PDB file of C-alpha atoms in Angstrom:
ATOM      1  CA  MET A   1     -37.026  13.199  -0.713  1.00  0.00           C
ATOM      2  CA  LYS A   2     -38.901   9.876  -0.843  1.00  0.00           C
ATOM      3  CA  LYS A   3     -36.497   8.628  -3.508  1.00  0.00           C
ATOM      4  CA  GLN A   4     -33.473   9.451  -1.332  1.00  0.00           C
ATOM      5  CA  ILE A   5     -34.995   7.619   1.632  1.00  0.00           C
ATOM      6  CA  LEU A   6     -35.750   4.608  -0.545  1.00  0.00           C
ATOM      7  CA  VAL A   7     -32.193   4.569  -1.903  1.00  0.00           C
ATOM      8  CA  ALA A   8     -30.789   4.788   1.651  1.00  0.00           C
ATOM      9  CA  ILE A   9     -32.969   1.871   2.777  1.00  0.00           C
ATOM     10  CA  ILE A  10     -31.878  -0.247  -0.194  1.00  0.00           C
ATOM     11  CA  LYS A  11     -28.222   0.521   0.517  1.00  0.00           C
ATOM     12  CA  LEU A  12     -28.576  -0.430   4.177  1.00  0.00           C
ATOM     13  CA  ALA A  13     -30.367  -3.638   3.217  1.00  0.00           C
ATOM     14  CA  LEU A  14     -27.597  -4.567   0.762  1.00  0.00           C
ATOM     15  CA  LEU A  15     -24.973  -3.787   3.376  1.00  0.00           C
ATOM     16  CA  TYR A  16     -26.822  -5.930   5.932  1.00  0.00           C
ATOM     17  CA  LEU A  17     -26.779  -8.844   3.491  1.00  0.00           C
ATOM     18  CA  ALA A  18     -23.122  -8.303   2.496  1.00  0.00           C
ATOM     19  CA  LEU A  19     -21.689  -7.730   5.989  1.00  0.00           C
ATOM     20  CA  PRO A  20     -21.490 -11.437   6.963  1.00  0.00           C
ATOM     21  CA  LEU A  21     -19.698 -12.189   3.675  1.00  0.00           C
ATOM     22  CA  LEU A  22     -17.181  -9.389   4.267  1.00  0.00           C
ATOM     23  CA  LEU A  23     -16.519 -10.595   7.825  1.00  0.00           C
ATOM     24  CA  LEU A  24     -16.079 -14.132   6.508  1.00  0.00           C
ATOM     25  CA  ASP A  25     -13.608 -12.807   3.953  1.00  0.00           C
ATOM     26  CA  LEU A  26     -11.521 -11.174   6.688  1.00  0.00           C
ATOM     27  CA  ILE A  27     -11.501 -14.401   8.716  1.00  0.00           C
ATOM     28  CA  LEU A  28     -10.409 -16.392   5.658  1.00  0.00           C
ATOM     29  CA  ILE A  29      -7.720 -13.832   4.849  1.00  0.00           C
ATOM     30  CA  GLN A  30      -6.411 -14.171   8.400  1.00  0.00           C
ATOM     31  CA  THR A  31      -6.500 -17.965   8.466  1.00  0.00           C
ATOM     32  CA  ALA A  32      -6.563 -19.382   4.936  1.00  0.00           C
ATOM     33  CA  VAL A  33      -4.471 -17.008   2.839  1.00  0.00           C
ATOM     34  CA  PRO A  34      -1.463 -18.923   1.466  1.00  0.00           C
ATOM     35  CA  ARG A  35       1.842 -17.960   3.047  1.00  0.00           C
ATOM     36  CA  LEU A  36       4.059 -17.634  -0.022  1.00  0.00           C
ATOM     37  CA  ILE A  37       7.780 -18.130   0.393  1.00  0.00           C
ATOM     38  CA  PHE A  38       9.813 -14.985  -0.218  1.00  0.00           C
ATOM     39  CA  GLU A  39      12.930 -15.202  -2.337  1.00  0.00           C
ATOM     40  CA  THR A  40      14.749 -12.077  -3.425  1.00  0.00           C
ATOM     41  CA  GLN A  41      15.652 -13.050  -6.993  1.00  0.00           C
ATOM     42  CA  PRO A  42      12.208 -14.174  -8.245  1.00  0.00           C
ATOM     43  CA  PHE A  43      10.656 -11.177  -6.494  1.00  0.00           C
ATOM     44  CA  LEU A  44      13.044  -8.828  -8.308  1.00  0.00           C
ATOM     45  CA  TYR A  45      12.474 -10.578 -11.646  1.00  0.00           C
ATOM     46  CA  SER A  46       8.685 -10.450 -11.321  1.00  0.00           C
ATOM     47  CA  THR A  47       8.846  -6.846 -10.072  1.00  0.00           C
ATOM     48  CA  LEU A  48      10.909  -5.818 -13.097  1.00  0.00           C
ATOM     49  CA  PHE A  49       8.454  -7.597 -15.390  1.00  0.00           C
ATOM     50  CA  VAL A  50       5.478  -5.743 -13.873  1.00  0.00           C
ATOM     51  CA  LEU A  51       7.256  -2.378 -14.075  1.00  0.00           C
ATOM     52  CA  VAL A  52       8.231  -2.874 -17.723  1.00  0.00           C
ATOM     53  CA  ILE A  53       4.627  -3.727 -18.633  1.00  0.00           C
ATOM     54  CA  ALA A  54       3.352  -0.734 -16.622  1.00  0.00           C
ATOM     55  CA  VAL A  55       5.788   1.645 -18.326  1.00  0.00           C
ATOM     56  CA  ALA A  56       4.798   0.304 -21.753  1.00  0.00           C
ATOM     57  CA  ILE A  57       1.089   0.748 -21.028  1.00  0.00           C
ATOM     58  CA  SER A  58       1.681   4.235 -19.595  1.00  0.00           C
ATOM     59  CA  GLY A  59       3.522   5.196 -22.763  1.00  0.00           C
ATOM     60  CA  MET A  60       0.717   3.878 -24.958  1.00  0.00           C
ATOM     61  CA  ILE A  61      -2.111   5.647 -23.137  1.00  0.00           C
ATOM     62  CA  LYS A  62      -0.055   8.720 -22.103  1.00  0.00           C
ATOM     63  CA  SER A  63      -0.904   8.330 -18.413  1.00  0.00           C
ATOM     64  CA  LYS A  64       1.096   7.761 -15.225  1.00  0.00           C
ATOM     65  CA  THR A  65      -1.725   5.751 -13.643  1.00  0.00           C
ATOM     66  CA  PRO A  66      -0.457   2.275 -14.679  1.00  0.00           C
ATOM     67  CA  ILE A  67       3.012   3.039 -13.274  1.00  0.00           C
ATOM     68  CA  LEU A  68       1.608   4.340  -9.985  1.00  0.00           C
ATOM     69  CA  TRP A  69      -0.740   1.362  -9.712  1.00  0.00           C
ATOM     70  CA  ALA A  70       2.158  -1.032 -10.338  1.00  0.00           C
ATOM     71  CA  LEU A  71       4.346   0.671  -7.733  1.00  0.00           C
ATOM     72  CA  PHE A  72       1.613   0.570  -5.097  1.00  0.00           C
ATOM     73  CA  LEU A  73       0.685  -3.068  -5.709  1.00  0.00           C
ATOM     74  CA  LEU A  74       4.375  -4.032  -5.506  1.00  0.00           C
ATOM     75  CA  LEU A  75       4.668  -2.114  -2.244  1.00  0.00           C
ATOM     76  CA  TYR A  76       1.608  -3.943  -0.923  1.00  0.00           C
ATOM     77  CA  SER A  77       3.207  -7.240  -1.945  1.00  0.00           C
ATOM     78  CA  ALA A  78       6.350  -6.309  -0.031  1.00  0.00           C
ATOM     79  CA  VAL A  79       4.188  -5.629   3.030  1.00  0.00           C
ATOM     80  CA  PHE A  80       2.597  -9.053   2.562  1.00  0.00           C
ATOM     81  CA  PHE A  81       6.007 -10.694   2.846  1.00  0.00           C
ATOM     82  CA  ALA A  82       6.659  -8.743   6.041  1.00  0.00           C
ATOM     83  CA  GLN A  83       3.342  -9.816   7.543  1.00  0.00           C
ATOM     84  CA  GLN A  84       5.002 -11.536  10.471  1.00  0.00           C
ATOM     85  CA  MET A  85       4.373  -8.132  12.022  1.00  0.00           C
ATOM     86  CA  HIS A  86       1.097  -8.323  13.919  1.00  0.00           C
ATOM     87  CA  ALA A  87      -1.122  -5.820  15.672  1.00  0.00           C
ATOM     88  CA  ASP A  88      -3.360  -6.405  18.666  1.00  0.00           C
ATOM     89  CA  VAL A  89      -6.938  -5.194  18.126  1.00  0.00           C
ATOM     90  CA  PHE A  90      -9.385  -5.719  20.987  1.00  0.00           C
ATOM     91  CA  GLY A  91      -7.254  -8.574  22.282  1.00  0.00           C
ATOM     92  CA  VAL A  92      -7.093 -10.341  18.892  1.00  0.00           C
ATOM     93  CA  ARG A  93      -3.907 -10.474  16.845  1.00  0.00           C
ATOM     94  CA  PHE A  94      -4.273  -9.589  13.161  1.00  0.00           C
ATOM     95  CA  SER A  95      -1.676  -9.501  10.422  1.00  0.00           C
ATOM     96  CA  VAL A  96      -0.911  -6.135   8.888  1.00  0.00           C
ATOM     97  CA  VAL A  97      -2.253  -7.393   5.554  1.00  0.00           C
ATOM     98  CA  THR A  98      -5.600  -8.341   7.117  1.00  0.00           C
ATOM     99  CA  LEU A  99      -5.916  -4.938   8.782  1.00  0.00           C
ATOM    100  CA  LEU A 100      -5.122  -3.172   5.503  1.00  0.00           C
ATOM    101  CA  ILE A 101      -7.760  -5.140   3.606  1.00  0.00           C
ATOM    102  CA  ALA A 102     -10.277  -4.514   6.411  1.00  0.00           C
ATOM    103  CA  PHE A 103      -9.492  -0.785   6.165  1.00  0.00           C
ATOM    104  CA  THR A 104     -10.061  -0.758   2.406  1.00  0.00           C
ATOM    105  CA  PHE A 105     -13.335  -2.677   2.814  1.00  0.00           C
ATOM    106  CA  LEU A 106     -14.458  -0.120   5.399  1.00  0.00           C
ATOM    107  CA  ALA A 107     -13.569   2.819   3.124  1.00  0.00           C
ATOM    108  CA  GLY A 108     -15.491   1.256   0.233  1.00  0.00           C
ATOM    109  CA  THR A 109     -18.511   0.562   2.437  1.00  0.00           C
ATOM    110  CA  ILE A 110     -18.622   4.090   3.846  1.00  0.00           C
ATOM    111  CA  ASN A 111     -18.319   5.661   0.406  1.00  0.00           C
ATOM    112  CA  PHE A 112     -21.077   3.385  -0.871  1.00  0.00           C
ATOM    113  CA  LEU A 113     -23.408   4.598   1.881  1.00  0.00           C
ATOM    114  CA  PHE A 114     -22.300   8.225   1.881  1.00  0.00           C
ATOM    115  CA  ARG A 115     -19.993   9.629  -0.781  1.00  0.00           C
ATOM    116  CA  ASN A 116     -17.520  12.044   0.809  1.00  0.00           C
ATOM    117  CA  ARG A 117     -14.118  13.648   0.283  1.00  0.00           C
ATOM    118  CA  ILE A 118     -12.394  11.600   2.991  1.00  0.00           C
ATOM    119  CA  THR A 119     -13.087   8.035   1.861  1.00  0.00           C
ATOM    120  CA  GLU A 120     -13.296   8.777  -1.881  1.00  0.00           C
ATOM    121  CA  PRO A 121      -9.476   8.959  -2.352  1.00  0.00           C
ATOM    122  CA  LEU A 122      -9.042   5.808  -0.224  1.00  0.00           C
ATOM    123  CA  LEU A 123     -10.984   3.755  -2.778  1.00  0.00           C
ATOM    124  CA  VAL A 124      -7.800   3.518  -4.844  1.00  0.00           C
ATOM    125  CA  LEU A 125      -6.559   1.006  -2.254  1.00  0.00           C
ATOM    126  CA  LEU A 126      -9.188  -1.513  -3.365  1.00  0.00           C
ATOM    127  CA  PRO A 127      -7.788  -2.066  -6.900  1.00  0.00           C
ATOM    128  CA  VAL A 128      -4.296  -1.944  -5.395  1.00  0.00           C
ATOM    129  CA  CYS A 129      -5.145  -4.855  -3.074  1.00  0.00           C
ATOM    130  CA  ALA A 130      -6.814  -6.764  -5.892  1.00  0.00           C
ATOM    131  CA  GLY A 131      -3.887  -6.129  -8.246  1.00  0.00           C
ATOM    132  CA  ALA A 132      -1.365  -7.188  -5.615  1.00  0.00           C
ATOM    133  CA  TRP A 133      -3.022 -10.558  -5.157  1.00  0.00           C
ATOM    134  CA  LEU A 134      -3.259 -11.075  -8.893  1.00  0.00           C
ATOM    135  CA  TYR A 135       0.464 -10.299  -9.074  1.00  0.00           C
ATOM    136  CA  LEU A 136       1.316 -12.704  -6.232  1.00  0.00           C
ATOM    137  CA  SER A 137      -0.795 -15.505  -7.688  1.00  0.00           C
ATOM    138  CA  PHE A 138      -0.090 -15.197 -11.413  1.00  0.00           C
ATOM    139  CA  ILE A 139       3.333 -13.527 -11.697  1.00  0.00           C
ATOM    140  CA  TYR A 140       5.411 -13.912  -8.530  1.00  0.00           C
ATOM    141  CA  GLN A 141       4.426 -17.507  -7.781  1.00  0.00           C
ATOM    142  CA  PRO A 142       5.322 -18.792 -11.292  1.00  0.00           C
ATOM    143  CA  SER A 143       8.580 -16.800 -11.094  1.00  0.00           C
ATOM    144  CA  LEU A 144       9.352 -18.459  -7.769  1.00  0.00           C
ATOM    145  CA  VAL A 145       8.672 -21.921  -9.181  1.00  0.00           C
ATOM    146  CA  ALA A 146      10.788 -21.273 -12.299  1.00  0.00           C
ATOM    147  CA  TRP A 147      13.667 -19.916 -10.197  1.00  0.00           C
ATOM    148  CA  ALA A 148      13.512 -22.862  -7.785  1.00  0.00           C
ATOM    149  CA  THR A 149      13.426 -25.334 -10.678  1.00  0.00           C
ATOM    150  CA  VAL A 150      16.489 -23.811 -12.361  1.00  0.00           C
ATOM    151  CA  SER A 151      18.322 -23.514  -9.018  1.00  0.00           C
ATOM    152  CA  ALA A 152      17.732 -27.225  -8.394  1.00  0.00           C
ATOM    153  CA  GLY A 153      19.468 -27.988 -11.693  1.00  0.00           C
ATOM    154  CA  LYS A 154      16.329 -29.121 -13.469  1.00  0.00           C
ATOM    155  CA  ASN A 155      15.538 -28.109 -17.027  1.00  0.00           C
ATOM    156  CA  ASP A 156      11.838 -28.915 -17.043  1.00  0.00           C
ATOM    157  CA  VAL A 157      10.732 -25.375 -16.184  1.00  0.00           C
ATOM    158  CA  ALA A 158       7.697 -25.532 -18.495  1.00  0.00           C
ATOM    159  CA  SER A 159       6.279 -28.574 -16.695  1.00  0.00           C
ATOM    160  CA  ALA A 160       6.831 -26.907 -13.324  1.00  0.00           C
ATOM    161  CA  LEU A 161       4.972 -23.796 -14.462  1.00  0.00           C
ATOM    162  CA  LEU A 162       2.138 -25.867 -15.916  1.00  0.00           C
ATOM    163  CA  SER A 163       1.752 -27.631 -12.583  1.00  0.00           C
ATOM    164  CA  VAL A 164       1.399 -24.247 -10.852  1.00  0.00           C
ATOM    165  CA  PHE A 165      -1.347 -23.102 -13.206  1.00  0.00           C
ATOM    166  CA  GLY A 166      -2.891 -26.559 -13.253  1.00  0.00           C
ATOM    167  CA  ASP A 167      -3.348 -26.471  -9.495  1.00  0.00           C
ATOM    168  CA  SER A 168      -5.607 -23.417  -9.537  1.00  0.00           C
ATOM    169  CA  SER A 169      -7.063 -23.867  -6.047  1.00  0.00           C
ATOM    170  CA  THR A 170      -4.845 -21.161  -4.527  1.00  0.00           C
ATOM    171  CA  ASN A 171      -5.669 -18.711  -7.315  1.00  0.00           C
ATOM    172  CA  LEU A 172      -9.387 -19.413  -6.959  1.00  0.00           C
ATOM    173  CA  VAL A 173      -9.201 -18.823  -3.211  1.00  0.00           C
ATOM    174  CA  MET A 174      -7.500 -15.462  -3.719  1.00  0.00           C
ATOM    175  CA  MET A 175     -10.004 -14.460  -6.382  1.00  0.00           C
ATOM    176  CA  ALA A 176     -12.880 -15.389  -4.072  1.00  0.00           C
ATOM    177  CA  ILE A 177     -11.769 -13.760  -0.837  1.00  0.00           C
ATOM    178  CA  VAL A 178      -9.747 -10.733  -1.978  1.00  0.00           C
ATOM    179  CA  VAL A 179      -9.968  -9.836  -5.669  1.00  0.00           C
ATOM    180  CA  VAL A 180     -13.723 -10.154  -6.286  1.00  0.00           C
ATOM    181  CA  PRO A 181     -14.856  -8.405  -3.044  1.00  0.00           C
ATOM    182  CA  SER A 182     -12.352  -5.594  -3.662  1.00  0.00           C
ATOM    183  CA  ALA A 183     -13.581  -5.114  -7.230  1.00  0.00           C
ATOM    184  CA  VAL A 184     -17.249  -5.140  -6.166  1.00  0.00           C
ATOM    185  CA  LEU A 185     -16.670  -2.678  -3.320  1.00  0.00           C
ATOM    186  CA  TYR A 186     -14.722  -0.385  -5.656  1.00  0.00           C
ATOM    187  CA  PHE A 187     -17.619  -0.461  -8.123  1.00  0.00           C
ATOM    188  CA  LEU A 188     -20.143   0.274  -5.357  1.00  0.00           C
ATOM    189  CA  GLY A 189     -17.954   2.842  -3.619  1.00  0.00           C
ATOM    190  CA  LYS A 190     -17.466   4.714  -6.886  1.00  0.00           C
ATOM    191  CA  HIS A 191     -21.247   4.542  -7.428  1.00  0.00           C
ATOM    192  CA  GLY A 192     -20.694   2.801 -10.729  1.00  0.00           C
ATOM    193  CA  TYR A 193     -24.211   1.429 -10.542  1.00  0.00           C
ATOM    194  CA  VAL A 194     -25.513   4.969 -11.192  1.00  0.00           C
ATOM    195  CA  ARG A 195     -23.649   5.147 -14.500  1.00  0.00           C
ATOM    196  CA  LEU A 196     -24.759   1.607 -15.303  1.00  0.00           C
ATOM    197  CA  TYR A 197     -28.383   2.547 -14.581  1.00  0.00           C
ATOM    198  CA  ASN A 198     -28.158   5.684 -16.717  1.00  0.00           C
ATOM    199  CA  TYR A 199     -26.564   3.680 -19.534  1.00  0.00           C
ATOM    200  CA  ALA A 200     -29.340   1.075 -19.349  1.00  0.00           C
ATOM    201  CA  LEU A 201     -31.998   3.825 -19.438  1.00  0.00           C
ATOM    202  CA  ALA A 202     -30.335   5.447 -22.453  1.00  0.00           C
ATOM    203  CA  ARG A 203     -30.215   2.101 -24.253  1.00  0.00           C
ATOM    204  CA  MET A 204     -33.879   1.412 -23.470  1.00  0.00           C
ATOM    205  CA  HIS A 205     -34.834   4.902 -24.624  1.00  0.00           C
ATOM    206  CA  GLY A 206     -32.854   4.470 -27.843  1.00  0.00           C
ATOM    207  CA  ASN A 207     -34.458   1.097 -28.549  1.00  0.00           C
ATOM    208  CA  SER A 208     -37.939   2.463 -27.908  1.00  0.00           C
ATOM    209  CA  GLN A 209     -37.353   5.280 -30.390  1.00  0.00           C
ATOM    210  CA  ALA A 210     -36.084   2.847 -32.979  1.00  0.00           C
TER     211      ALA A 210
END
């Protein structure tokens, strides 16, 4: 009983420390997230590329998970490009993307504090959000640049792509405010720290016996 109370206190303390960072993330997502230009052709090319890779991985590991993950992150990306839709929450207008990320953060937080059957399935949205932003930053954006370069009649596609990856500020922003928090909350929501603790204990026990 004392151990459970101690664990609950530690969780609440961690949440108290993390809450300002999560709120800051949501503000940055609402105000500082790059508004990528949508073009049908590069989106279709990059979508096909992701699906081919997902199918190949699914075939190798004999699992449908990579395909489903790819489909959901592509759907999320499509929602991102339709984010001119806004919702009014307590008199403040938020983009649909911001509300979705806030919802996933909330599900991860609740499941971290109290594991339950309602929020547990919702944790899958966290890697979906993270994967979508990785796709937008590292696959769609280069595809857009390459397509625009070719459409403008220029042949120096390689230099254009190198300039995209060379200017990594956008990618770093997305990693900082979406990908990393989503990954951490997924780890905490899935109680991965328990498995990590048990693994560390087993390693320590094995070393002591040796």
